Short mmCIF file of C-alpha atoms and ligand atoms in Angstrom, two decimals:
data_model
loop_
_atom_site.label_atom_id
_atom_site.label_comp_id
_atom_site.label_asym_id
_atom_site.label_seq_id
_atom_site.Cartn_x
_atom_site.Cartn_y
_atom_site.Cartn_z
CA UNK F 1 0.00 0.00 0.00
CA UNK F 2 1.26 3.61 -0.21
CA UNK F 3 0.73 4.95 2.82
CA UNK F 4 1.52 8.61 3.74
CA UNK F 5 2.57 9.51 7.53
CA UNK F 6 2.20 12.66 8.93
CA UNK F 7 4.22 12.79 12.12
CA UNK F 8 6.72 15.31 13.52
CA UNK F 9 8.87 13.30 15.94
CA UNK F 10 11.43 12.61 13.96
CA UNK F 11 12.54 9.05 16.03
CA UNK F 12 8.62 7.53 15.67
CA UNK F 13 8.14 8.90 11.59
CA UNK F 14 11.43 6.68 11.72
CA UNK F 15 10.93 4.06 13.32
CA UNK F 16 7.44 3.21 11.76
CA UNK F 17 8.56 4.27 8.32
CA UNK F 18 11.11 1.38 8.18
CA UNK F 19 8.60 -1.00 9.56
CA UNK F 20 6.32 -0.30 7.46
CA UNK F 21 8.90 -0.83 4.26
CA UNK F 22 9.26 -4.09 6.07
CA UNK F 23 6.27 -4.82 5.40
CA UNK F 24 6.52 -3.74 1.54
CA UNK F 25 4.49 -0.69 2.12
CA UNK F 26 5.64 2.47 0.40
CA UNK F 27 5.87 5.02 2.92
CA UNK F 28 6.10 9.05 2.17
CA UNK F 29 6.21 10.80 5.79
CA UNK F 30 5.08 14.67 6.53
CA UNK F 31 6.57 16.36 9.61
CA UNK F 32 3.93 19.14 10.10
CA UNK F 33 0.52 19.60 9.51
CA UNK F 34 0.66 21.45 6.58
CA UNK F 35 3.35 19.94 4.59
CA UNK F 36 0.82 16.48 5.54
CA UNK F 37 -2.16 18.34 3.76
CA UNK F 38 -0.62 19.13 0.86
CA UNK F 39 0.79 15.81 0.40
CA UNK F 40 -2.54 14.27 0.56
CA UNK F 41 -4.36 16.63 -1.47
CA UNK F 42 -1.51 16.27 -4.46
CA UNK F 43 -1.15 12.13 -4.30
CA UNK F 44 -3.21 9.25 -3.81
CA UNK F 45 -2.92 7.15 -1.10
CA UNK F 46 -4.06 4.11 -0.25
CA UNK F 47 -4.08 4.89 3.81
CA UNK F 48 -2.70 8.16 6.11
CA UNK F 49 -1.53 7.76 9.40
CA UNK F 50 -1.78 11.22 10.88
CA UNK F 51 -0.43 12.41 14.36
CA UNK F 52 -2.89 14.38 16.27
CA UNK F 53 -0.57 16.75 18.17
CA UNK F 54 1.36 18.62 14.69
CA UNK F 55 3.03 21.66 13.97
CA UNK F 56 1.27 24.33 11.77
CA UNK F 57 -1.65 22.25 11.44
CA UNK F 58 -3.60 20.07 13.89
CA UNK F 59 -4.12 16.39 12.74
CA UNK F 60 -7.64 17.12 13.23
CA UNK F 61 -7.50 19.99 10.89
CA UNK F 62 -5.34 17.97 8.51
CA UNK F 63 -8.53 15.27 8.77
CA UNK F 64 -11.18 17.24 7.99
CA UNK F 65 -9.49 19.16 5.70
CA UNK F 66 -8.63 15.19 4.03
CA UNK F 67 -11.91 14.45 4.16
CA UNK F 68 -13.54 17.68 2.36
CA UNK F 69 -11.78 16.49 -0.56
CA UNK F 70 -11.52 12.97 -0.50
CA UNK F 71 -13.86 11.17 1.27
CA UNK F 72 -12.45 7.62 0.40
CA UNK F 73 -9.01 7.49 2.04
CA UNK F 74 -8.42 5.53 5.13
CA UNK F 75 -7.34 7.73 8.09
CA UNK F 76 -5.83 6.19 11.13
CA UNK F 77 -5.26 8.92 13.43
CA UNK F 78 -2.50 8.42 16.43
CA UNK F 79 -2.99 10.24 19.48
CA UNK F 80 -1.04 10.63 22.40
CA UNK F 81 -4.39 11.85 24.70
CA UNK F 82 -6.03 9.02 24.93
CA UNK F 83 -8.73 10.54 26.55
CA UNK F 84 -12.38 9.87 25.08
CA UNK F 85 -13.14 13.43 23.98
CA UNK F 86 -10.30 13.37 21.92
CA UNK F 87 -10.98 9.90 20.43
CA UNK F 88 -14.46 11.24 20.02
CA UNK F 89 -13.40 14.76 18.12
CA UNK F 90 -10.60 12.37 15.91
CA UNK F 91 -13.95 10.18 14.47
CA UNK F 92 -16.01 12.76 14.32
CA UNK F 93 -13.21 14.98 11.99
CA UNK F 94 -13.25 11.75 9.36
CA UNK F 95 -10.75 9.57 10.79
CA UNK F 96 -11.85 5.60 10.43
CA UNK F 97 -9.74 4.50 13.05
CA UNK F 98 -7.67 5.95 16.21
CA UNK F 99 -4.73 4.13 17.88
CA UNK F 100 -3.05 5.77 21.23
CA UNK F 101 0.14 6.09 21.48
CA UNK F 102 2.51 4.07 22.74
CA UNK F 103 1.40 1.49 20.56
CA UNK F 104 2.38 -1.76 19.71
CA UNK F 105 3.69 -1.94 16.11
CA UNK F 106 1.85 -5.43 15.80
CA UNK F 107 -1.18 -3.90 16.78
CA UNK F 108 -0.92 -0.45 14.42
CA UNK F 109 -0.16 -3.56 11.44
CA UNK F 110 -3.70 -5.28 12.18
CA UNK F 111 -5.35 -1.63 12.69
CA UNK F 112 -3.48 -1.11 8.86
CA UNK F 113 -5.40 -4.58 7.50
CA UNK F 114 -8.60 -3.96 9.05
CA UNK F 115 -8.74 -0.81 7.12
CA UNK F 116 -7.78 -2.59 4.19
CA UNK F 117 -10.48 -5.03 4.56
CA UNK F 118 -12.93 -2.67 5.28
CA UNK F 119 -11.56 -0.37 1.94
CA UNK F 120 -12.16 -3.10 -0.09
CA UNK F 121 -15.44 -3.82 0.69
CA UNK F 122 -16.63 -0.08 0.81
CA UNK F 123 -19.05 0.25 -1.92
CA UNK F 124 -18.10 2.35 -4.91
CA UNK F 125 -18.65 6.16 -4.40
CA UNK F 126 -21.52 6.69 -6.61
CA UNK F 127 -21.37 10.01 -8.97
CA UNK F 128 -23.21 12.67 -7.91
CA UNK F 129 -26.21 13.86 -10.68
CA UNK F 130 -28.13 16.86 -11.47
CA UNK F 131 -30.22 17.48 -14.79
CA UNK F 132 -26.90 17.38 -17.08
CA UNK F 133 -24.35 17.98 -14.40
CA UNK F 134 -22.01 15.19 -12.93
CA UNK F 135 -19.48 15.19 -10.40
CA UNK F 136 -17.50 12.39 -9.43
CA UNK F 137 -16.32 12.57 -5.79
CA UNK F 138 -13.19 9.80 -6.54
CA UNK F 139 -11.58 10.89 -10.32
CA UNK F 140 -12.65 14.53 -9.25
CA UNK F 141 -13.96 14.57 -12.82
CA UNK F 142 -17.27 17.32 -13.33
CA UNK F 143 -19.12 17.79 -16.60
CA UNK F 144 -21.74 19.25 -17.57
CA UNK F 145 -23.94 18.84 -20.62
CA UNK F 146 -21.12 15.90 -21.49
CA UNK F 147 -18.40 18.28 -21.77
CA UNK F 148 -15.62 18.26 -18.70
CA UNK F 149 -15.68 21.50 -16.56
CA UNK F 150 -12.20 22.19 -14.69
CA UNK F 151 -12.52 23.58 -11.28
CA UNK F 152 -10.64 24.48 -8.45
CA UNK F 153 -10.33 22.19 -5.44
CA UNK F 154 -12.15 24.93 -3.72
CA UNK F 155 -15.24 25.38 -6.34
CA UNK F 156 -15.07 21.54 -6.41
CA UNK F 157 -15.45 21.45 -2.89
CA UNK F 158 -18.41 23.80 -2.67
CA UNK F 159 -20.07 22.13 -5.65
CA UNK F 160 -19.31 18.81 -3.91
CA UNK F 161 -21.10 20.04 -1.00
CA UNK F 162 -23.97 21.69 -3.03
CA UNK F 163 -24.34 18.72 -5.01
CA UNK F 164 -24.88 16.07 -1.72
CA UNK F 165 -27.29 18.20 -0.47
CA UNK F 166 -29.04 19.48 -3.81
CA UNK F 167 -32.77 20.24 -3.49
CA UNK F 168 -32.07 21.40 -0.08
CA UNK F 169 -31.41 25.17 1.19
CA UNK F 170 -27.66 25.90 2.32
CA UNK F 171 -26.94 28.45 4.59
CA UNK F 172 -23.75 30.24 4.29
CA UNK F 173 -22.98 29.12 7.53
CA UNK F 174 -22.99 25.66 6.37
CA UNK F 175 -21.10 26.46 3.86
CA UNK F 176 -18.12 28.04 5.90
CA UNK F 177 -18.14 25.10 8.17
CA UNK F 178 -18.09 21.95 5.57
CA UNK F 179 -16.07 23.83 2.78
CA UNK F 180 -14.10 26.47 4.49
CA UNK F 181 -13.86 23.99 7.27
CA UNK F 182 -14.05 27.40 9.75
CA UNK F 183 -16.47 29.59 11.01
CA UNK F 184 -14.76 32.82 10.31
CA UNK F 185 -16.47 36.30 9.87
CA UNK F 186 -19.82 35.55 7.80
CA UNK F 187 -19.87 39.16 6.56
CA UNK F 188 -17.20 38.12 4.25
CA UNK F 189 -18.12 37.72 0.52
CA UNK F 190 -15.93 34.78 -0.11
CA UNK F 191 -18.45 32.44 -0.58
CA UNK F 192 -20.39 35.02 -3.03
CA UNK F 193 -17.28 34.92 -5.06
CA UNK F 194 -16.92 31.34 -5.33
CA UNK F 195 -20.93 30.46 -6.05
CA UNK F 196 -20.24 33.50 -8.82
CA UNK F 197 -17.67 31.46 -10.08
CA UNK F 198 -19.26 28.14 -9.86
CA UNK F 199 -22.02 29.57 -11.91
CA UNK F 200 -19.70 31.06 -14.76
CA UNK F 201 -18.39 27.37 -15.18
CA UNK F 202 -21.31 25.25 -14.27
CA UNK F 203 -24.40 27.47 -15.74
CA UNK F 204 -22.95 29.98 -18.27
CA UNK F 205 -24.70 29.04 -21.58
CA UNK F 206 -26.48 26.06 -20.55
CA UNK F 207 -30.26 25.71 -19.39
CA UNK F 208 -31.63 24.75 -16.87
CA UNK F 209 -29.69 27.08 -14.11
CA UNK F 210 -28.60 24.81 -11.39
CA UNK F 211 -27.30 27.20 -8.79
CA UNK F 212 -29.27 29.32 -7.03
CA UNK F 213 -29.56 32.29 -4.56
CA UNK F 214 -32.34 32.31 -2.01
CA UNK F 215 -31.44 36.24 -0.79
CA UNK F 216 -30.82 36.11 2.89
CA UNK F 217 -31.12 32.24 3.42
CA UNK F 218 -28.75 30.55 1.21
CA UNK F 219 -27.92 29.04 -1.54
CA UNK F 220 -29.37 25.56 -3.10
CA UNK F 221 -28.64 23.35 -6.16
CA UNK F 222 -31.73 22.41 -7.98
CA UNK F 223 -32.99 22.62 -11.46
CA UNK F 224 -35.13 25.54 -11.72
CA UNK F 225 -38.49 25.06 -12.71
CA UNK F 226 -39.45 28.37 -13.41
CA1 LIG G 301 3.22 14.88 17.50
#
């Protein structure tokens, strides 16, 4: 498997990046937060092992951040809490699985092949439809009327988000906190901006209009029967 491990003690990335080549996996290892993001959002991996306790970025961050965009990959979290809130806030972020540190290696290889298992059994991401529009949440891929749209991983994000919940009203709120992945000043226009440019890529020149504005509640993907 290619596994990538974010971890910033330099003596455990070590130690479990040579046992893990022991065990023929092919192991890329992160030591912060943010180089760990970027590495997952560029490559595919097959399983992350992310430290909770990172520089620059929280493995929690990291996780949800993971998860926005790729909602597939295995993420084993390692913590060195231990305490239940903290297992609790790992889950609920997107990791599948938790281990506390110190582990035993034998036990973080079984975690590895229960994730496996459970990968390979997962059913197949369906693609996400509306009127002419596709997206599909594991090639990324969006087109619309047959013809491939290319989008940001921020407009795909948002249209990812738009798309799950289509039909249904979105407040900006919402959107901040399962796009932006914050809840920062909602006077901001940065979400105005990116359904503005959603809707030059996605309904410029074709009918129906899939992206709406409901003024003062929100946004919502539907086809528009008017
Ligand atoms: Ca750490």
């Amino acid at each position: 498997m290619k596994i990538l491990l974010v971890e910033d003690e330099p003596k455990v990335a070590a130690f479990l990046q040579k046992g893990l080549s022991e065990q023929t996996h092919a192991v890329d290892v992160a030591a912060d937060g943010v180089l760990g993001l970027r590495q997952a959002l560029s490559t595919p991996y097959d399983l992350i092992i992310l430290d909770q306790l990172l520089p620059g970025l929280s493995g929690l961050e990291v996780c949800r951040q993971v998860r926005a965009h790729n909602p597939a990959v295995p993420i084993l979290m390692l913590t060195a809490l231990g305490e239940t809130d903290d297992k609790i806030r790992g889950l609920d972020a997107g990791a599948d699985d938790y281990l506390v540190k110190p582990f035993a290696f034998q036990e973080l290889l079984a975690r590895i092949r229960a994730l496996s298992r459970r990968r390979q059994d997962a059913p197949v991401q369906p693609q996400l439809r509306l009127a002419d529009l596709t997206l599909d949440p594991v090639s990324k891929v969006v087109t619309r009327a047959g013809q491939p749209v290319q989008l940001t991983a921020r407009e795909f994000a948002l249209l990812h988000y738009l798309l799950r919940n289509q039909g249904r009203v979105v407040s900006r709120v919402d959107i901040l906190e399962h796009v932006w992945e914050t809840s920062f000043d909602t006077g901001s226009n940065v979400i105005d901006v990116y359904i503005n440019f959603l809707r030059k890529k996605i309904d410029k020149g074709f009918e129906p209009k899939l992206i709406h504005t409901l003024v003062g509640m929100g946004y919502v993907a539907k086809v528009n029967e008017v």
